mmCIF file of C-alpha atoms in Angstrom:
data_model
loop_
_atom_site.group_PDB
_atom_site.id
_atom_site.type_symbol
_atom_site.label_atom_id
_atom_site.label_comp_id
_atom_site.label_asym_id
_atom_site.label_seq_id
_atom_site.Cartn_x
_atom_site.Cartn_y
_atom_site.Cartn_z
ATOM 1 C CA UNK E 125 -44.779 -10.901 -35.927
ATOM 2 C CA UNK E 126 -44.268 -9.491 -32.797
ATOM 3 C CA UNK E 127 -45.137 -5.759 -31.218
ATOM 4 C CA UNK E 128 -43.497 -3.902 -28.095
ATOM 5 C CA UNK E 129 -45.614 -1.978 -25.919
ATOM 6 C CA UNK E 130 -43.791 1.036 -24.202
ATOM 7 C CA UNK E 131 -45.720 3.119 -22.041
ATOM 8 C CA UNK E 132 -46.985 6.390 -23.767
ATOM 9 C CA UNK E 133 -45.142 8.709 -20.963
ATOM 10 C CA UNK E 134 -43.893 8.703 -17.485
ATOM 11 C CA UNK E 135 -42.784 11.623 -15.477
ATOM 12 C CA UNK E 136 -40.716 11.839 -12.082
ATOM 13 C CA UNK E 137 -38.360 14.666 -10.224
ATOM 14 C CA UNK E 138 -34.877 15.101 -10.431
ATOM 15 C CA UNK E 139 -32.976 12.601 -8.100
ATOM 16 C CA UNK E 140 -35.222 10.132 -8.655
ATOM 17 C CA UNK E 141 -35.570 6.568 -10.369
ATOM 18 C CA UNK E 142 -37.817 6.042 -13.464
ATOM 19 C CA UNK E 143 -38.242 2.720 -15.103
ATOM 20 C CA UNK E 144 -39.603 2.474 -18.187
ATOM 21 C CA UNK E 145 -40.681 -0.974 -19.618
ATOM 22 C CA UNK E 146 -41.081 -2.583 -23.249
ATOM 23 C CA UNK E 147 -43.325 -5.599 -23.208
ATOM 24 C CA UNK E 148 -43.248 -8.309 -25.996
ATOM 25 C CA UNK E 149 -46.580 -9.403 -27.599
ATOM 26 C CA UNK E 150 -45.479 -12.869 -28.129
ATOM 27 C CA UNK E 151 -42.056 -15.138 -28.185
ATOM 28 C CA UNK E 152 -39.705 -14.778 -25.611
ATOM 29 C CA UNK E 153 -38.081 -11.813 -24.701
ATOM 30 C CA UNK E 154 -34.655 -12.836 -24.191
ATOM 31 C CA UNK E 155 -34.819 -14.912 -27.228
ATOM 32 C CA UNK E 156 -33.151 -11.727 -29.186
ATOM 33 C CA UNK E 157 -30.981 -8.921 -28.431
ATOM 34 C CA UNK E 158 -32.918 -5.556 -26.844
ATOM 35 C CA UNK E 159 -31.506 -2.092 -27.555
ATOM 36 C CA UNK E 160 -32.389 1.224 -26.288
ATOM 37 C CA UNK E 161 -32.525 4.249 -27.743
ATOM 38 C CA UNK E 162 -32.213 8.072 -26.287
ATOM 39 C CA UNK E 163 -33.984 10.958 -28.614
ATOM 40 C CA UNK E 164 -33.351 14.399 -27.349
ATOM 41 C CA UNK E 165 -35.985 17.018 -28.795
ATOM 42 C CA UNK E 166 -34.317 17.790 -32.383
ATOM 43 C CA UNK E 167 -31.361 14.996 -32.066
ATOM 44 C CA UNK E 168 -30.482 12.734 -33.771
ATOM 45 C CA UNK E 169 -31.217 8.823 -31.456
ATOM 46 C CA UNK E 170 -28.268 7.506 -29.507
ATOM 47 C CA UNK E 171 -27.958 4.035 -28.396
ATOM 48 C CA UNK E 172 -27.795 3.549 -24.242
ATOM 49 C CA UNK E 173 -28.544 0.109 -24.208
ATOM 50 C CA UNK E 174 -27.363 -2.400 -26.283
ATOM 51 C CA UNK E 175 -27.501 -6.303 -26.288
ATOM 52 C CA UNK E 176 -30.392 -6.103 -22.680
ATOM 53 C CA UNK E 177 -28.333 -4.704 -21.341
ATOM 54 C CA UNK E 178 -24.664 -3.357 -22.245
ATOM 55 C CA UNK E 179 -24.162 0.341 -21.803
ATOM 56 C CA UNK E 180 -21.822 1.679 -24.090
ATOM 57 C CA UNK E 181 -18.958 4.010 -23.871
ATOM 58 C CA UNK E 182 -19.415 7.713 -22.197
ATOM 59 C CA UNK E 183 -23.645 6.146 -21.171
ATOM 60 C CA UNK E 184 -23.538 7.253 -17.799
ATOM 61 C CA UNK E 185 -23.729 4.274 -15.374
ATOM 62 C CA UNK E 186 -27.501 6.061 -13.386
ATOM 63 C CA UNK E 187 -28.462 4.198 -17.159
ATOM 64 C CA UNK E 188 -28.834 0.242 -16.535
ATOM 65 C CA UNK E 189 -31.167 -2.558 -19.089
ATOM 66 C CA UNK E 190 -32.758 -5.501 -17.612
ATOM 67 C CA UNK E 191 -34.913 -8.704 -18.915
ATOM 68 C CA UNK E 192 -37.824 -10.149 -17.069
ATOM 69 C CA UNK E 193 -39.193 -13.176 -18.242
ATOM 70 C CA UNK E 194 -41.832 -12.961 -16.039
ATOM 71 C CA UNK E 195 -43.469 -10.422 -17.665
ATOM 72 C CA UNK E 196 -42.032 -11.016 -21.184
ATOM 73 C CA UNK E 197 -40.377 -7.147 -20.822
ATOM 74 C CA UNK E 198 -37.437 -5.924 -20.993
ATOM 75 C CA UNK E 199 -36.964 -2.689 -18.758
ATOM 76 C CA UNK E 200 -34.909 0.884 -19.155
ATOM 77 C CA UNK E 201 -33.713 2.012 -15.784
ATOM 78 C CA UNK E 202 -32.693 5.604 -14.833
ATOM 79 C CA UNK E 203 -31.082 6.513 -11.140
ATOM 80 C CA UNK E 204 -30.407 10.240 -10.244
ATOM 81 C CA UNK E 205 -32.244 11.609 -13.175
ATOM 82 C CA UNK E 206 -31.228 14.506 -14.254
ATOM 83 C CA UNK E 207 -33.332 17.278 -16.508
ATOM 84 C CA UNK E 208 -30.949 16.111 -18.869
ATOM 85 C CA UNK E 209 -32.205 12.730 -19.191
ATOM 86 C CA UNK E 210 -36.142 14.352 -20.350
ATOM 87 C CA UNK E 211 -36.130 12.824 -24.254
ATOM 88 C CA UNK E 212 -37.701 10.207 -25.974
ATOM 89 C CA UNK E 213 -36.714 6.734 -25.404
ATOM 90 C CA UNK E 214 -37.367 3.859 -27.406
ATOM 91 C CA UNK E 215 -36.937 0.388 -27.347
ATOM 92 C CA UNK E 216 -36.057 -2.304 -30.242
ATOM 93 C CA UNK E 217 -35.305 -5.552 -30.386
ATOM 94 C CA UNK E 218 -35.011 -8.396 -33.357
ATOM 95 C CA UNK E 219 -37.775 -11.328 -34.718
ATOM 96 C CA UNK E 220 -36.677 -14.879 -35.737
ATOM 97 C CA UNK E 221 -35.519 -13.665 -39.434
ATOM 98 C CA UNK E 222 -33.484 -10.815 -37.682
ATOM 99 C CA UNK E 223 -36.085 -7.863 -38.867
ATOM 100 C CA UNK E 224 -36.213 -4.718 -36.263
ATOM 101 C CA UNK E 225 -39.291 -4.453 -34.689
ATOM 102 C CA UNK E 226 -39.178 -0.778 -32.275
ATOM 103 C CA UNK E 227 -41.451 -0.126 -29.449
ATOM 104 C CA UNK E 228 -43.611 2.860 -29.910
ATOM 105 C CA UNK E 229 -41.585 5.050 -27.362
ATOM 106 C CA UNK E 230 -41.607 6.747 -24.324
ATOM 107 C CA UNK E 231 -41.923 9.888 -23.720
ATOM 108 C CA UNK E 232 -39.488 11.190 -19.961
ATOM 109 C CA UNK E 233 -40.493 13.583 -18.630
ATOM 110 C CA UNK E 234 -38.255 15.466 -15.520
ATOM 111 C CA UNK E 235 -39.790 17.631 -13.705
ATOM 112 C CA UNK Z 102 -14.225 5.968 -35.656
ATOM 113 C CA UNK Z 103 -16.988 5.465 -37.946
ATOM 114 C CA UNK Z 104 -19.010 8.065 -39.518
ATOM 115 C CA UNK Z 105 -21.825 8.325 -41.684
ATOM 116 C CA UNK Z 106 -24.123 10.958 -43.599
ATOM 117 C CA UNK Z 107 -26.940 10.565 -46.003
ATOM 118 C CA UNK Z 108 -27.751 12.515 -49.175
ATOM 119 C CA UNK Z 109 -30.674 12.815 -51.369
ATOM 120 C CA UNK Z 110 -33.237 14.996 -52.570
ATOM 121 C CA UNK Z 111 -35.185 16.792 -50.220
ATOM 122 C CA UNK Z 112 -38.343 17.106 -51.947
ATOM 123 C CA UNK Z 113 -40.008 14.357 -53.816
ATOM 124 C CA UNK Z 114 -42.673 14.726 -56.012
ATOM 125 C CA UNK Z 115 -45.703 11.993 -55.692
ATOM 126 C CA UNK Z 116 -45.734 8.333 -57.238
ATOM 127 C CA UNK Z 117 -41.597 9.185 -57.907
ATOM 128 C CA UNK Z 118 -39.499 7.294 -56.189
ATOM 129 C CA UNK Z 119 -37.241 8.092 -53.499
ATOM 130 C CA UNK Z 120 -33.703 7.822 -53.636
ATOM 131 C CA UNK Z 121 -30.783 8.138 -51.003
ATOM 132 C CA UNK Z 122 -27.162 7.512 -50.100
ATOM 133 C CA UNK Z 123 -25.149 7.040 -47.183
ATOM 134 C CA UNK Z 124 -21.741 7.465 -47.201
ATOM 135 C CA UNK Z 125 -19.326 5.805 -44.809
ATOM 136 C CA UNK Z 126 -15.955 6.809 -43.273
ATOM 137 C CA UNK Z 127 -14.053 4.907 -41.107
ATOM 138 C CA UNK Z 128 -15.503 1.778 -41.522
ATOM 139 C CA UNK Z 129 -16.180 -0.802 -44.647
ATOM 140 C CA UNK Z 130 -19.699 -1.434 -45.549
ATOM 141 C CA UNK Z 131 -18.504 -4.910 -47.253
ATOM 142 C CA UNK Z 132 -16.374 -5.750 -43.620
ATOM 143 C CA UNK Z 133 -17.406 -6.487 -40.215
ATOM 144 C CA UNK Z 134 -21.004 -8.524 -38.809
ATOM 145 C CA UNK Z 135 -23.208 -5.212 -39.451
ATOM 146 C CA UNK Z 136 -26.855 -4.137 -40.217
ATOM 147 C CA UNK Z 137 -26.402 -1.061 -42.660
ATOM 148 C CA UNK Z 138 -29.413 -0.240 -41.787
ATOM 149 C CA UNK Z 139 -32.150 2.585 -42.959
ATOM 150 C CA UNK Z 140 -34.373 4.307 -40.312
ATOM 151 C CA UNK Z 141 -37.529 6.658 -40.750
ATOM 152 C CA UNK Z 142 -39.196 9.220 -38.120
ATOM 153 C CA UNK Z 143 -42.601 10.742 -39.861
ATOM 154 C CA UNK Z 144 -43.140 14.361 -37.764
ATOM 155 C CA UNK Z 145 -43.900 13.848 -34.789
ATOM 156 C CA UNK Z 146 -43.953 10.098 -34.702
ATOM 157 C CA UNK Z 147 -42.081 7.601 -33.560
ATOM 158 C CA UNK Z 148 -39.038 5.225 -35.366
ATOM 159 C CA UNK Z 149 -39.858 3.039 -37.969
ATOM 160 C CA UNK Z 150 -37.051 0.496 -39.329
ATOM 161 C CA UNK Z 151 -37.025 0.292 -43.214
ATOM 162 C CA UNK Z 152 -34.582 -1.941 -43.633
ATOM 163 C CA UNK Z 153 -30.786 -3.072 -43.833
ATOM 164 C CA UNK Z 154 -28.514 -4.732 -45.849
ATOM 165 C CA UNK Z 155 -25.872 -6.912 -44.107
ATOM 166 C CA UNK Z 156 -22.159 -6.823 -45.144
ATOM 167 C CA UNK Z 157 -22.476 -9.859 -47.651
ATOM 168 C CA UNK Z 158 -24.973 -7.948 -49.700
ATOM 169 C CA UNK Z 159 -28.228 -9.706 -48.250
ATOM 170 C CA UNK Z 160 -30.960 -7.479 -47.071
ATOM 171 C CA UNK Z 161 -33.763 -7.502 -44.678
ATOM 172 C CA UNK Z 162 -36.799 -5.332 -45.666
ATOM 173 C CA UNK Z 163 -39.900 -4.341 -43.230
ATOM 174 C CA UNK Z 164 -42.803 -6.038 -44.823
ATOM 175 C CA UNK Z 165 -44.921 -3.326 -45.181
ATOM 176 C CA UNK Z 166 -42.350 -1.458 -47.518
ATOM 177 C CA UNK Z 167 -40.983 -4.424 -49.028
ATOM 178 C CA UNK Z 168 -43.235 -4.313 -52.607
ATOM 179 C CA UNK Z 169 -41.726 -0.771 -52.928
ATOM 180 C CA UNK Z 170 -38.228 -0.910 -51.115
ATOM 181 C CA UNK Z 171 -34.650 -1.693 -52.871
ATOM 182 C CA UNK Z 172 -31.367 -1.475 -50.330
ATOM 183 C CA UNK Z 173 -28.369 -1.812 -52.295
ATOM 184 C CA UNK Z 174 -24.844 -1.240 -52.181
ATOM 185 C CA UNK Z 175 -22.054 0.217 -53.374
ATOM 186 C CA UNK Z 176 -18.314 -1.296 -52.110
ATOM 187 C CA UNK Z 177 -15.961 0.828 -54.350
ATOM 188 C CA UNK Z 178 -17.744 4.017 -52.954
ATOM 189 C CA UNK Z 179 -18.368 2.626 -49.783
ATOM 190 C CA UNK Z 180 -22.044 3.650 -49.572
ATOM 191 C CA UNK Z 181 -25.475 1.682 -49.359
ATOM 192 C CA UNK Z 182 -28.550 3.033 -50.727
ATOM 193 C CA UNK Z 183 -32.345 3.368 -50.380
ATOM 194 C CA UNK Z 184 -35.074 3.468 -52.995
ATOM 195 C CA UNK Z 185 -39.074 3.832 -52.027
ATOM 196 C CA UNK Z 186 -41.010 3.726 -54.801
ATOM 197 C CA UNK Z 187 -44.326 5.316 -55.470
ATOM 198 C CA UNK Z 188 -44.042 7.310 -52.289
ATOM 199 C CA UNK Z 189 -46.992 9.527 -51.117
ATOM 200 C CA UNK Z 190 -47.208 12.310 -48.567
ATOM 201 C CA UNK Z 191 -47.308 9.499 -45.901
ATOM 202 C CA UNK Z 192 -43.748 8.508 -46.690
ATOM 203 C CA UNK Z 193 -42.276 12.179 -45.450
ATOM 204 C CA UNK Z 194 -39.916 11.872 -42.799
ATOM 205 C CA UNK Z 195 -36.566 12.006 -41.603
ATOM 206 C CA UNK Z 196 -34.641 9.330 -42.797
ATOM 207 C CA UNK Z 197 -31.748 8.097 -41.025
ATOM 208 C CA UNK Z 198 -28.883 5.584 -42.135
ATOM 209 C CA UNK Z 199 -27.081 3.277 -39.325
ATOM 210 C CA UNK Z 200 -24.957 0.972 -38.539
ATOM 211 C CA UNK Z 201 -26.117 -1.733 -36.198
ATOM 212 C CA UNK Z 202 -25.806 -5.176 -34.500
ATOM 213 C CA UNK Z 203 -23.821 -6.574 -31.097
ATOM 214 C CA UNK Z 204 -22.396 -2.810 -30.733
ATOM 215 C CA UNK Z 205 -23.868 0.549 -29.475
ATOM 216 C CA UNK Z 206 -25.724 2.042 -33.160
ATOM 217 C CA UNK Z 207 -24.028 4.520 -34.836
ATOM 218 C CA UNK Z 208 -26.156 6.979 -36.491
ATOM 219 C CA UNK Z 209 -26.214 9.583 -39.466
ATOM 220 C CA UNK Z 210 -27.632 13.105 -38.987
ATOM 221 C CA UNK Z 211 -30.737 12.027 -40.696
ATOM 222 C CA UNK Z 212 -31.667 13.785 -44.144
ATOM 223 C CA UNK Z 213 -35.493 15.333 -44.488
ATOM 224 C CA UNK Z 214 -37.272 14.102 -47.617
ATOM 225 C CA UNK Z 215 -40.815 15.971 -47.904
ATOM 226 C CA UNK Z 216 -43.176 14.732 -50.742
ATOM 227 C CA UNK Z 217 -45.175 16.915 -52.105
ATOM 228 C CA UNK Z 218 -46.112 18.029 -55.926
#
């Protein structure tokens, strides 16, 4: 099977953009759907991302999902963060008999 | 709108097993192109996916729980449930039930299950 790699933690200032990527050990990344997932401290996760890179209803548009086959990632972008937007983030996505796998997450930090 | 919320025991005692339910409203666990799917977060830790049983009954186990993992469900009560056997303090976590696939998850509150004698 597969594993995504998520960065431990990233950090950046209000206003800014933070990118946070989810790389896929082997097979092709856009060979299954990629979700993202938003875990304030003590919530309960909330989908941003869905299918690469559908943002679902009341997901703030400053949140956008991207593919690169180049690097076999898929990619979590964040405009005009907000301190708001400091949580957990993590990625998922499927393998060929449509098992989860989840990225180890990402810790945001705004500051 | 769909709604769920798990129940169970919070404390389990070692080598028991580990039961829960989640309940669904506003939705049909036997209806629609869904993963009813079971979700763990040990403290401090990240997600892990247990498992999920699509709407036609079939389920989908991670392998490293399978030998201990049942996902079953119940279409008159419109619930789908978990069992872990022989759990040990490593399987203490919040456990989460959701529905999933092509649409934006919808999650349950999560339900803490501590094992412990």
């Amino acid at each position: 099977n597969f594993m995504l790699t998520q960065p431990h933690s990233v950090s950046e200032s209000p206003g800014k953009t933070v990118t946070i990527s989810c790389t896929r050990s082997s097979g092709s990344i856009g060979s299954n759907y990629v979700q993202w997932f938003q875990q304030r401290p003590g919530s309960v996760p909330t989908s941003v991302i869905y299918n690469d890179n559908q943002r679902p209803s009341g997901v703030p548009d400053r949140f956008s999902g991207s593919l690169d086959t180049s690097s076999n990632s898929a990619s979590l972008t964040i405009s005009g963060l907000k301190t708001e937007d400091e949580a957990d983030y993590y990625c998922q996505s499927y393998d060929s008999s449509n098992r989860w796998v989840f990225g180890g997450g990402t810790k945001l930090t705004v500051l | 709108q769909v709604q769920l919320q798990e129940s169970g025991p919070g404390l389990v005692k070692p080598s028991q097993t580990l039961s829960l339910t989640c309940t669904v409203s506003g939705g049909s666990v036997s209806r629609g192109d869904y993963h009813w799917s079971w979700i763990r977060q040990s403290p401090g830790k990240g997600l892990e996916w247990i498992g999920y049983i699509y709407y036609s009954g079939s389920t989908y186990y991670n392998p490293s729980l399978r030998s201990r993992l049942s996902i079953s469900q119940d279409t008159s009560k419109n619930q789908f449930s978990l069992k872990l056997s022989s759990v040990t303090a490593a399987d203490t976590a919040v456990y989460y039930c959701a529905r999933c696939w092509s649409s934006p998850c919808v999650w349950g509150k999560g339900t803490t299950v501590t094992v412990s004698s």
